[in-house]
Short mmCIF file of C-alpha atoms in Angstrom, two decimals:
data_model
loop_
_atom_site.label_atom_id
_atom_site.label_comp_id
_atom_site.label_asym_id
_atom_site.label_seq_id
_atom_site.Cartn_x
_atom_site.Cartn_y
_atom_site.Cartn_z
CA MET A 121 87.91 96.30 78.73
CA ASN A 122 86.47 94.14 79.64
CA ILE A 123 87.86 91.82 83.17
CA ASP A 124 89.20 89.06 80.47
CA ASP A 125 90.83 90.97 77.50
CA ALA A 126 92.97 93.06 81.17
CA LEU A 127 93.87 89.62 81.82
CA GLU A 128 95.16 88.38 78.66
CA GLU A 129 96.36 91.73 78.63
CA SER A 130 98.80 90.93 81.82
CA ALA A 131 99.89 87.96 81.16
CA GLU A 132 101.58 89.77 77.70
CA PHE A 133 102.73 92.21 80.24
CA ALA A 134 103.86 89.62 83.12
CA PHE A 135 106.10 88.38 80.15
CA GLU A 136 107.78 91.33 78.92
CA LEU A 137 108.81 92.74 82.54
CA LEU A 138 109.97 89.08 84.16
CA GLU A 139 112.20 89.43 81.19
CA LEU A 140 113.15 92.58 81.43
CA ILE A 141 114.29 92.63 84.96
CA ASP A 142 115.82 89.05 84.22
CA LEU A 143 119.60 90.85 85.30
CA PRO A 144 122.06 88.95 88.22
CA LEU A 145 122.41 91.24 91.12
CA CYS A 146 124.71 94.44 91.84
CA ASN A 147 126.64 92.26 94.44
CA ASP A 148 125.72 89.06 96.18
CA GLY A 149 125.61 91.00 99.81
CA ALA A 150 123.18 89.48 102.52
CA ARG A 151 121.12 93.34 102.22
CA VAL A 152 119.99 93.22 98.09
CA CYS A 153 120.64 88.97 98.13
CA ILE A 154 117.15 89.39 101.50
CA ALA A 155 115.56 92.64 99.46
CA GLU A 156 115.53 90.48 95.68
CA VAL A 157 114.01 86.88 97.71
CA ALA A 158 110.94 89.64 99.34
CA CYS A 159 110.92 91.77 95.65
CA SER A 160 110.34 87.49 94.06
CA LEU A 161 108.17 87.06 96.65
CA SER A 162 105.33 89.82 95.48
CA LEU A 163 105.94 89.34 92.05
CA GLU A 164 104.73 85.01 92.81
CA HIS A 165 101.91 87.10 94.60
CA TRP A 166 101.12 88.86 91.44
CA HIS A 167 101.07 85.99 89.14
CA SER A 168 98.73 84.51 92.05
CA VAL A 169 96.87 86.97 91.61
CA ARG A 170 96.03 87.16 88.30
CA ARG A 171 95.47 83.02 88.25
CA LEU A 172 92.56 83.24 91.14
CA LEU A 173 91.07 86.34 89.03
CA SER A 174 91.29 84.63 86.93
CA ASP A 175 89.09 80.96 88.33
CA SER A 176 86.37 84.09 89.87
CA LEU A 177 88.24 83.56 93.43
CA MET A 178 88.30 87.01 94.12
CA SER A 179 88.40 86.91 98.27
CA SER A 180 91.03 84.71 97.35
CA ALA A 181 92.70 87.01 95.13
CA LEU A 182 92.37 90.24 97.57
CA VAL A 183 93.71 88.46 100.60
CA VAL A 184 97.03 87.38 98.10
CA HIS A 185 97.30 91.54 96.32
CA ARG A 186 97.58 92.09 100.61
CA SER A 187 100.79 89.90 100.75
CA GLN A 188 101.03 91.25 97.70
CA PHE A 189 101.98 94.72 98.76
CA GLU A 190 103.28 93.88 101.60
CA ALA A 191 106.30 92.06 100.19
CA ILE A 192 107.77 94.69 98.31
CA LEU A 193 106.75 96.82 101.39
CA ARG A 194 108.87 94.72 102.49
CA SER A 195 112.00 94.75 100.03
CA VAL A 196 111.68 97.94 99.77
CA TRP A 197 112.54 98.33 103.35
CA LEU A 198 115.05 95.98 103.71
CA THR A 199 117.53 98.16 100.97
CA TYR A 200 116.97 101.30 102.85
CA ALA A 201 115.68 101.23 106.24
CA ALA A 202 116.62 97.35 107.72
CA SER A 203 119.30 97.41 110.24
CA ASP A 204 122.22 95.03 110.30
CA THR A 205 120.67 93.14 112.84
CA ASP A 206 116.59 93.20 111.24
CA ILE A 207 119.18 91.66 108.17
CA SER A 208 121.17 89.58 110.52
CA LYS A 209 117.45 87.70 111.54
CA LEU A 210 116.10 87.16 107.67
CA THR A 211 119.32 85.67 106.29
CA THR A 212 119.84 83.32 109.26
CA VAL A 213 118.76 78.93 108.96
CA LEU A 214 114.85 79.12 109.84
CA ASN A 215 114.17 77.21 113.60
CA LEU A 216 112.71 78.07 116.85
CA GLU A 217 114.57 80.19 117.92
CA SER A 218 114.96 82.07 114.65
CA GLU A 219 111.64 81.92 114.56
CA GLN A 220 110.46 84.17 117.76
CA ALA A 221 113.78 86.89 116.89
CA ALA A 222 111.54 87.35 114.16
CA LYS A 223 108.99 88.31 115.47
CA ASN A 224 109.85 92.01 116.56
CA LEU A 225 110.72 92.87 113.06
CA SER A 226 109.47 95.98 111.57
CA GLN A 227 105.52 95.75 110.57
CA THR A 228 103.96 97.50 107.87
CA GLN A 229 103.45 100.56 109.78
CA HIS A 230 106.97 100.88 110.46
CA MET A 231 108.52 100.29 107.55
CA MET A 232 106.42 103.23 106.37
CA GLU A 233 107.36 105.25 108.24
CA ALA A 234 111.18 104.07 108.15
CA LEU A 235 111.08 105.29 104.91
CA ALA A 236 109.33 108.44 105.17
CA LYS A 237 113.03 108.72 106.68
CA SER A 238 115.56 107.13 104.25
CA GLY A 239 113.94 105.43 100.73
CA PRO A 240 113.62 107.33 98.04
CA LYS A 241 110.94 109.43 97.68
CA GLU A 242 109.27 107.74 94.62
CA ALA A 243 108.52 104.79 96.27
CA HIS A 244 107.32 105.56 99.52
CA ALA A 245 104.62 107.13 97.56
CA ALA A 246 103.41 104.99 95.45
CA LEU A 247 103.67 102.54 98.71
CA ALA A 248 101.66 105.19 101.00
CA ARG A 249 99.47 105.80 97.89
CA PHE A 250 98.77 102.06 97.32
CA LYS A 251 98.24 101.89 101.20
CA ASP A 252 96.12 104.67 101.81
CA ASN A 253 93.68 103.79 99.17
CA SER A 254 93.60 100.19 99.69
CA TRP A 255 94.22 98.98 103.18
CA LYS A 256 91.43 98.78 105.09
CA ALA A 257 90.03 96.64 102.76
CA LEU A 258 92.22 94.00 102.47
CA ASN A 259 93.54 93.94 106.17
CA SER A 260 88.59 92.91 106.43
CA TYR A 261 89.79 90.14 103.85
CA ALA A 262 92.10 88.89 105.66
CA HIS A 263 90.55 88.46 108.74
CA ALA A 264 87.36 87.47 107.37
CA GLY A 265 85.88 90.60 108.40
CA ILE A 266 83.25 92.73 106.70
CA HIS A 267 84.14 93.26 103.13
CA PRO A 268 84.70 89.19 102.40
CA LEU A 269 81.68 88.26 103.93
CA ARG A 270 79.29 89.94 102.43
CA ARG A 271 80.57 89.90 99.48
CA HIS A 272 80.54 86.59 98.76
CA ALA A 273 77.58 86.56 100.53
CA ASP A 274 76.26 88.94 97.52
CA GLY A 275 79.08 88.54 94.66
CA TYR A 276 81.60 90.71 93.49
CA PRO A 277 81.13 93.25 91.23
CA VAL A 278 83.05 93.52 87.91
CA GLU A 279 84.80 96.60 88.46
CA LEU A 280 86.66 95.18 91.42
CA ALA A 281 88.27 92.12 89.96
CA HIS A 282 88.97 94.94 87.15
CA GLY A 283 89.43 97.62 89.87
CA VAL A 284 92.42 95.01 91.77
CA LEU A 285 93.29 93.25 88.50
CA CYS A 286 95.29 96.80 87.11
CA ASN A 287 95.89 97.72 91.24
CA ALA A 288 98.52 94.55 91.01
CA ASN A 289 99.40 95.00 87.91
CA GLY A 290 100.79 98.73 89.18
CA LEU A 291 102.96 96.62 92.41
CA ALA A 292 104.06 95.16 89.92
CA ILE A 293 105.02 98.02 88.31
CA LEU A 294 107.39 98.53 91.52
CA SER A 295 108.55 95.36 91.60
CA GLY A 296 110.08 95.52 88.79
CA MET A 297 111.72 98.93 89.82
CA GLN A 298 112.92 97.30 92.98
CA ALA A 299 114.78 95.33 91.14
CA ALA A 300 116.23 96.90 88.13
CA VAL A 301 117.70 98.42 91.41
CA LEU A 302 118.64 95.56 92.92
CA SER A 303 120.15 94.79 89.60
CA GLY A 304 122.26 97.95 89.80
CA ALA A 305 120.98 98.88 86.62
CA GLN A 306 118.49 102.23 87.83
CA PRO A 307 118.43 103.14 84.38
CA LEU A 308 116.00 100.28 83.27
CA GLN A 309 113.63 101.65 84.78
CA ARG A 310 113.04 104.13 82.11
CA GLU A 311 112.04 100.34 80.41
CA VAL A 312 109.68 99.40 82.99
CA LEU A 313 107.69 102.51 82.90
CA ALA A 314 107.39 101.88 79.56
CA LEU A 315 105.68 98.91 80.23
CA ALA A 316 104.01 100.89 82.03
CA THR A 317 102.58 102.94 79.24
CA LYS A 318 102.41 100.21 76.63
CA HIS A 319 99.98 98.30 78.65
CA SER A 320 98.12 101.28 80.19
CA ARG A 321 94.90 100.27 79.75
CA CYS A 322 95.39 97.33 82.38
CA MET A 323 97.11 100.18 84.97
CA PRO A 324 95.78 102.11 87.88
CA PRO A 325 95.29 104.87 87.10
CA PRO A 326 97.23 108.15 87.19
CA LEU A 327 96.46 109.35 90.83
#
């Protein structure tokens, strides 16, 4: 499948996924609400990745792709592993004081370790697979390392663009699963997975 066809099918998948998970939250507690914000942020980054890829802005797409992963990781961590103090730091009014207080929130590795202990095994396994396969290269893109500098100078292989799109769609599936949890409609996760099967041509290969 060429990149244009993959982008077109990804757009169809996006429409179907967002329609499926357009549900109210299971409650209005602070933990659920802030986890939903992080999940929504990850979905916004997903849309941005697809838009940037369609405009052939590959380096920028990869920077946002990293943020897509971090946002869904944050959402799952907030749901299952964050302390009440962590929740309060992220739900207060944004000002200089709250910004400073939030600086010591758990970062990627600590969130992964916490989820390994207290999160759903399936969600942790999916996040860990992505991190193991992509994290070093994505960090290089975020910090203007050798990956973006060489690719920007020498050009990007088409296969890389297609791979990034598929991985972004795979993270969107995880976001859909998380949205189902936050709505209290866990059986909906089966329908989210069915969408991945339906649009398998623009999904990452099974591991």
